XYZ file of N, CA and C in Angstrom:
471
model
N 67.192 -101.796 27.967
C 67.401 -102.194 29.468
C 67.535 -103.614 29.524
N 68.230 -104.119 30.463
C 68.239 -105.483 30.861
C 67.381 -105.760 31.901
N 66.907 -106.947 32.233
C 65.905 -107.182 33.264
C 66.143 -106.525 34.718
N 67.202 -106.667 35.077
C 67.697 -105.964 36.300
C 67.387 -104.499 36.383
N 67.654 -103.812 35.218
C 67.467 -102.482 35.184
C 65.935 -102.230 35.073
N 65.193 -103.067 34.482
C 63.738 -102.860 34.376
C 63.217 -103.002 35.832
N 63.705 -103.955 36.500
C 63.044 -104.138 37.855
C 63.493 -102.942 38.573
N 64.561 -102.445 38.582
C 65.001 -101.301 39.328
C 64.118 -100.094 38.969
N 63.892 -99.968 37.696
C 63.122 -98.714 37.213
C 61.688 -98.769 37.788
N 61.122 -100.045 37.713
C 59.786 -100.250 38.277
C 59.692 -99.997 39.794
N 60.826 -100.458 40.537
C 60.822 -100.039 41.851
C 60.926 -98.608 42.337
N 61.664 -97.900 41.422
C 61.925 -96.409 41.576
C 60.514 -95.750 41.356
N 59.826 -96.190 40.319
C 58.547 -95.625 39.850
C 57.542 -95.840 41.029
N 57.539 -96.977 41.637
C 56.505 -97.163 42.599
C 56.890 -96.336 43.814
N 58.178 -96.130 44.150
C 58.589 -95.341 45.327
C 58.091 -93.861 45.003
N 58.347 -93.451 43.730
C 57.852 -92.159 43.283
C 56.394 -92.008 43.518
N 55.668 -92.975 43.071
C 54.174 -92.744 43.201
C 53.604 -92.789 44.652
N 54.336 -93.574 45.498
C 53.998 -93.571 46.940
C 54.228 -92.082 47.610
N 55.230 -91.513 47.217
C 55.385 -90.110 47.644
C 54.397 -89.081 47.327
N 53.579 -89.420 46.154
C 52.652 -88.535 45.729
C 51.120 -88.891 45.967
N 50.860 -90.180 46.211
C 49.631 -90.607 46.432
C 48.891 -89.785 47.654
N 49.701 -89.584 48.664
C 49.110 -88.881 49.778
C 48.717 -87.463 49.497
N 49.145 -86.918 48.422
C 48.789 -85.629 48.063
C 47.420 -85.484 47.275
N 46.889 -86.705 47.009
C 45.550 -86.961 46.364
C 44.456 -86.738 47.433
N 44.338 -85.457 47.989
C 43.169 -85.213 49.007
C 43.060 -83.639 49.089
N 41.828 -83.250 49.389
C 41.442 -81.892 49.439
C 42.219 -81.139 50.542
N 42.736 -81.900 51.482
C 43.266 -81.222 52.761
C 44.758 -80.919 52.606
N 45.348 -81.323 51.405
C 46.693 -81.118 51.304
C 47.037 -79.724 50.799
N 48.230 -79.306 50.952
C 48.673 -77.929 50.552
C 48.666 -77.841 49.087
N 48.082 -76.796 48.475
C 47.955 -76.620 47.014
C 49.230 -76.456 46.389
N 50.187 -75.730 47.032
C 51.621 -75.646 46.385
C 52.291 -77.047 46.332
N 52.184 -77.815 47.341
C 52.746 -79.148 47.158
C 52.076 -79.982 46.048
N 50.580 -79.815 46.017
C 50.053 -80.515 44.858
C 50.500 -79.994 43.576
N 50.654 -78.689 43.349
C 51.018 -78.167 42.108
C 52.492 -78.606 41.775
N 53.329 -78.748 42.710
C 54.558 -79.371 42.453
C 54.495 -80.847 42.173
N 53.687 -81.520 42.651
C 53.353 -82.908 42.378
C 53.093 -83.021 40.896
N 52.101 -82.196 40.483
C 51.617 -82.127 39.125
C 52.827 -81.978 38.143
N 53.695 -81.022 38.409
C 54.891 -80.891 37.472
C 55.900 -82.066 37.575
N 55.942 -82.690 38.606
C 56.897 -83.831 38.625
C 56.322 -85.133 38.145
N 54.958 -85.187 38.282
C 54.250 -86.327 37.457
C 54.230 -86.171 35.975
N 54.208 -84.887 35.429
C 54.277 -84.544 34.073
C 55.714 -85.001 33.523
N 56.705 -84.520 34.329
C 58.063 -84.780 33.955
C 58.383 -86.288 33.901
N 57.774 -87.047 34.990
C 57.832 -88.570 35.030
C 57.282 -89.125 33.613
N 56.078 -88.563 33.357
C 55.379 -89.218 32.089
C 56.167 -88.987 30.926
N 56.887 -87.722 30.720
C 57.722 -87.534 29.559
C 58.863 -88.440 29.513
N 59.567 -88.692 30.742
C 60.642 -89.531 30.696
C 60.224 -91.023 30.549
N 59.077 -91.381 31.130
C 58.517 -92.838 30.932
C 58.287 -93.128 29.462
N 57.736 -91.991 28.832
C 57.392 -92.236 27.284
C 58.770 -92.688 26.547
N 59.825 -92.050 26.908
C 61.096 -92.296 26.219
C 61.545 -93.622 26.575
N 61.373 -94.158 27.846
C 61.699 -95.501 28.211
C 60.709 -96.517 27.485
N 59.546 -96.234 27.440
C 58.652 -97.019 26.685
C 58.715 -97.159 25.305
N 59.188 -96.003 24.636
C 59.677 -96.036 23.153
C 60.748 -96.945 22.963
N 61.826 -96.920 23.857
C 62.916 -97.881 23.751
C 62.608 -99.264 23.973
N 61.635 -99.581 24.692
C 61.248 -100.881 25.030
C 60.475 -101.386 23.755
N 59.674 -100.513 23.108
C 58.980 -100.930 21.797
C 59.962 -101.237 20.681
N 60.913 -100.401 20.528
C 62.041 -100.521 19.607
C 62.924 -101.710 19.700
N 63.166 -102.000 21.100
C 63.862 -103.337 21.390
C 62.992 -104.548 21.401
N 61.766 -104.374 21.093
C 60.758 -105.479 20.948
C 60.509 -106.221 22.417
N 60.564 -105.444 23.414
C 60.425 -106.000 24.732
C 58.944 -105.573 25.104
N 57.953 -106.302 24.560
C 56.600 -106.041 24.689
C 56.063 -106.060 26.131
N 56.543 -106.927 26.981
C 56.161 -107.053 28.443
C 56.558 -105.617 29.032
N 57.828 -105.162 28.904
C 58.241 -104.107 29.492
C 57.541 -102.784 29.151
N 57.315 -102.762 27.765
C 56.610 -101.733 26.940
C 55.180 -101.549 27.712
N 54.514 -102.794 27.806
C 53.227 -102.643 28.419
C 53.256 -102.231 29.941
N 54.425 -102.665 30.567
C 54.645 -102.160 32.028
C 54.745 -100.655 32.072
N 55.474 -100.159 31.029
C 55.707 -98.632 31.022
C 54.393 -97.970 30.682
N 53.562 -98.642 29.868
C 52.166 -98.066 29.540
C 51.460 -97.932 30.938
N 51.456 -98.997 31.702
C 50.886 -99.058 32.883
C 51.266 -97.712 33.787
N 52.579 -97.732 33.874
C 53.166 -96.569 34.660
C 52.654 -95.331 34.285
N 52.498 -95.103 32.924
C 52.115 -93.866 32.363
C 50.655 -93.530 32.781
N 49.886 -94.602 32.767
C 48.423 -94.503 33.192
C 48.203 -94.182 34.503
N 48.996 -94.854 35.382
C 48.942 -94.545 36.798
C 49.313 -93.030 37.018
N 50.415 -92.652 36.407
C 50.808 -91.359 36.607
C 49.837 -90.274 36.083
N 49.027 -90.633 34.938
C 48.077 -89.716 34.498
C 46.895 -89.642 35.362
N 46.607 -90.925 35.932
C 45.391 -90.978 37.020
C 45.674 -90.105 38.227
N 46.964 -90.294 38.685
C 47.429 -89.412 39.945
C 47.387 -87.902 39.605
N 47.791 -87.545 38.323
C 47.830 -86.241 37.998
C 46.340 -85.760 37.969
N 45.478 -86.457 37.337
C 44.074 -86.129 37.180
C 43.360 -85.894 38.649
N 43.731 -86.995 39.483
C 43.063 -86.733 40.769
C 43.508 -85.655 41.551
N 44.870 -85.397 41.585
C 45.394 -84.252 42.330
C 44.667 -83.035 41.645
N 44.804 -82.984 40.278
C 44.096 -81.782 39.566
C 42.587 -81.611 39.944
N 41.974 -82.739 40.227
C 40.562 -82.614 40.683
C 40.345 -81.897 41.996
N 41.338 -82.288 43.067
C 41.126 -81.604 44.249
C 41.554 -80.122 44.247
N 42.463 -79.755 43.316
C 42.868 -78.415 43.067
C 41.681 -77.608 42.610
N 41.032 -78.259 41.535
C 40.008 -77.604 40.983
C 38.771 -77.298 41.841
N 38.527 -78.324 42.697
C 37.476 -78.199 43.680
C 37.837 -77.143 44.647
N 39.042 -76.968 44.989
C 39.431 -75.828 45.957
C 39.251 -74.378 45.239
N 39.388 -74.384 43.792
C 39.292 -73.280 43.057
C 37.742 -73.000 42.638
N 36.795 -73.728 43.306
C 35.418 -73.619 42.932
C 35.061 -73.918 41.439
N 35.637 -74.947 40.858
C 35.346 -75.251 39.525
C 35.009 -76.855 39.479
N 33.681 -77.074 39.917
C 33.293 -78.382 40.199
C 33.267 -79.178 38.743
N 32.792 -78.430 37.759
C 32.540 -79.236 36.420
C 33.918 -79.625 36.001
N 34.878 -78.882 35.994
C 36.316 -79.223 35.561
C 36.771 -80.329 36.416
N 36.476 -80.244 37.837
C 36.950 -81.232 38.767
C 36.300 -82.691 38.381
N 35.150 -82.628 37.988
C 34.345 -83.922 37.486
C 35.038 -84.492 36.409
N 35.461 -83.651 35.400
C 36.058 -84.290 34.249
C 37.469 -84.875 34.608
N 38.191 -84.302 35.567
C 39.457 -84.966 36.049
C 39.181 -86.217 36.785
N 38.032 -86.271 37.465
C 37.810 -87.388 38.248
C 37.495 -88.584 37.224
N 36.759 -88.277 36.087
C 36.404 -89.246 35.085
C 37.833 -89.796 34.438
N 38.613 -88.757 34.149
C 40.062 -88.907 33.615
C 40.719 -90.076 34.533
N 40.797 -89.718 35.858
C 41.533 -90.570 36.688
C 40.985 -91.961 36.725
N 39.566 -92.186 36.718
C 39.038 -93.537 36.809
C 39.365 -94.221 35.680
N 39.314 -93.521 34.466
C 39.702 -94.144 33.102
C 41.046 -94.623 33.115
N 41.923 -93.636 33.502
C 43.499 -93.998 33.545
C 43.900 -95.091 34.302
N 43.224 -95.262 35.594
C 43.540 -96.465 36.308
C 43.078 -97.775 35.763
N 41.825 -97.591 35.104
C 41.422 -98.821 34.495
C 42.155 -99.296 33.223
N 42.765 -98.169 32.553
C 43.673 -98.492 31.383
C 44.940 -99.274 31.951
N 45.404 -98.580 33.138
C 46.660 -99.271 33.738
C 46.452 -100.735 33.996
N 45.277 -101.096 34.764
C 44.931 -102.501 34.848
C 45.064 -103.464 33.712
N 44.481 -102.839 32.532
C 44.388 -103.521 31.378
C 45.788 -103.741 30.778
N 46.735 -102.811 31.032
C 48.000 -102.607 30.145
C 49.014 -103.765 30.718
N 49.017 -104.012 32.117
C 49.966 -105.129 32.455
C 49.403 -105.713 33.796
N 49.656 -106.882 33.970
C 49.317 -107.673 35.168
C 49.745 -107.179 36.560
N 50.786 -106.365 36.432
C 51.464 -105.711 37.731
C 50.447 -104.639 38.211
N 49.534 -104.215 37.495
C 48.732 -103.254 38.077
C 47.289 -103.593 38.415
N 47.023 -104.745 38.688
C 45.769 -105.235 39.241
C 45.398 -104.634 40.595
N 46.351 -104.383 41.390
C 46.030 -103.650 42.657
C 45.468 -102.387 42.526
N 45.489 -101.696 41.325
C 45.041 -100.445 41.126
C 43.437 -100.420 41.150
N 42.897 -101.685 41.167
C 41.381 -101.758 41.253
C 40.951 -101.075 42.525
N 41.797 -101.013 43.571
C 41.400 -100.509 44.780
C 41.489 -98.940 44.709
N 42.192 -98.394 43.844
C 42.291 -96.960 43.540
C 40.821 -96.583 42.771
N 40.387 -97.507 41.831
C 39.210 -97.299 41.179
C 38.013 -97.203 42.064
N 38.079 -98.296 43.098
C 36.953 -98.223 44.018
C 37.023 -96.943 45.048
N 38.340 -96.640 45.267
C 38.330 -95.397 46.268
C 37.580 -94.268 45.434
N 38.006 -93.977 44.198
C 37.428 -92.887 43.370
C 35.977 -93.054 43.222
N 35.422 -94.298 43.089
C 34.096 -94.510 43.093
C 33.252 -93.908 44.336
N 33.998 -94.103 45.409
C 33.492 -93.465 46.794
C 33.715 -92.009 46.716
N 34.780 -91.534 46.262
C 34.931 -90.041 46.089
C 33.677 -89.519 45.250
N 33.490 -90.109 44.157
C 32.398 -89.794 43.232
C 30.898 -89.700 44.026
N 30.797 -90.726 44.845
C 29.572 -90.835 45.534
C 29.419 -89.600 46.693
N 30.519 -89.287 47.316
C 30.347 -88.364 48.365
C 30.646 -86.851 47.921
N 31.506 -86.753 46.911
C 31.955 -85.438 46.650
C 30.948 -84.923 45.359
N 30.498 -85.834 44.640
C 29.720 -85.348 43.492
C 28.525 -86.249 43.615
N 27.572 -85.976 44.539
C 26.313 -86.623 44.621
C 25.447 -86.509 43.524
N 24.591 -87.489 43.294
C 23.544 -87.517 42.155
C 22.841 -86.191 42.169
N 22.591 -85.562 41.050
C 21.858 -84.263 40.960
C 20.452 -84.700 40.719
N 19.496 -83.916 41.278
C 18.184 -83.903 41.134
C 17.675 -82.776 40.223
N 16.890 -83.032 39.241
C 16.315 -82.143 38.464
C 14.801 -82.098 38.484
N 14.237 -80.888 38.499
C 12.893 -80.612 38.736
C 12.316 -79.909 37.333
N 11.197 -80.172 37.041
C 10.518 -79.361 36.034
C 9.246 -78.696 36.499
N 8.900 -77.597 36.291
C 7.793 -76.914 36.771
C 6.506 -77.385 36.114
N 6.568 -78.021 35.015
C 5.361 -78.678 34.427
C 4.271 -77.658 34.114
N 4.768 -76.564 33.479
C 3.667 -75.584 32.970
C 3.246 -75.729 31.697
N 2.040 -75.091 31.278
C 1.534 -75.162 30.031
C 1.329 -73.575 29.544
N 2.049 -73.374 28.529
C 2.076 -71.870 27.962
C 0.813 -71.634 27.036
N -0.191 -70.710 27.635
C -1.193 -70.501 26.937
C -1.063 -69.160 25.996
N -0.165 -68.326 26.456
C 0.064 -67.190 25.613
C 1.566 -66.572 25.762
N 2.033 -66.018 24.683
C 3.538 -65.463 24.784
C 3.290 -64.053 24.212
N 4.102 -63.151 24.803
C 4.212 -61.827 24.464
C 5.546 -61.491 24.085
N 5.711 -60.882 22.881
C 7.159 -60.472 22.419
C 7.704 -59.346 23.275
N 8.917 -59.575 23.781
C 9.497 -58.544 24.660
C 9.966 -57.324 23.958
N 9.986 -57.310 22.576
C 10.428 -56.264 21.788
C 9.261 -55.267 21.409
N 8.246 -56.014 20.890
C 7.079 -55.243 20.300
C 5.756 -55.265 21.083
N 5.793 -56.158 22.132
C 4.549 -56.292 23.038
C 3.526 -56.987 22.464
N 3.579 -57.604 21.281
C 2.454 -58.173 20.580
C 2.510 -59.700 21.008
N 1.383 -60.296 20.772
C 1.264 -61.840 20.947
C 2.012 -62.467 19.839
N 2.626 -63.631 20.270
C 3.362 -64.398 19.253
C 2.273 -65.070 18.303
């Protein structure tokens, strides 16, 4: 790709992301979110091809930019998945997707200078973490066992 095509590709990718960032919410329609996941997956596959071409052409800056695009798409995919999993009453899986989204945004920031603004997304996800996944409190009964009876034979252990 020449520089003009690279800029156009980046502009199109950013417009694509803007269409889907609004779906990263629990109040959005699940079917729209599932469609967004399919489109994000397709984007990541296409972007992988573009990145590979940049690597082969020794265009390190654009290859890193494409890496950043991949990480943003992965973060958005994980975040939308998190909301879908919460709707499906799967909080443990949703937690995993939240961590994946936070990590992917951080990787985008490190991949290329163009993604420094993604720090706002990391901070937003930190807020989601605090509100949606509050700290867990664990309690122990603090008991002392003086005797144990076998449930099979009824004898003392």
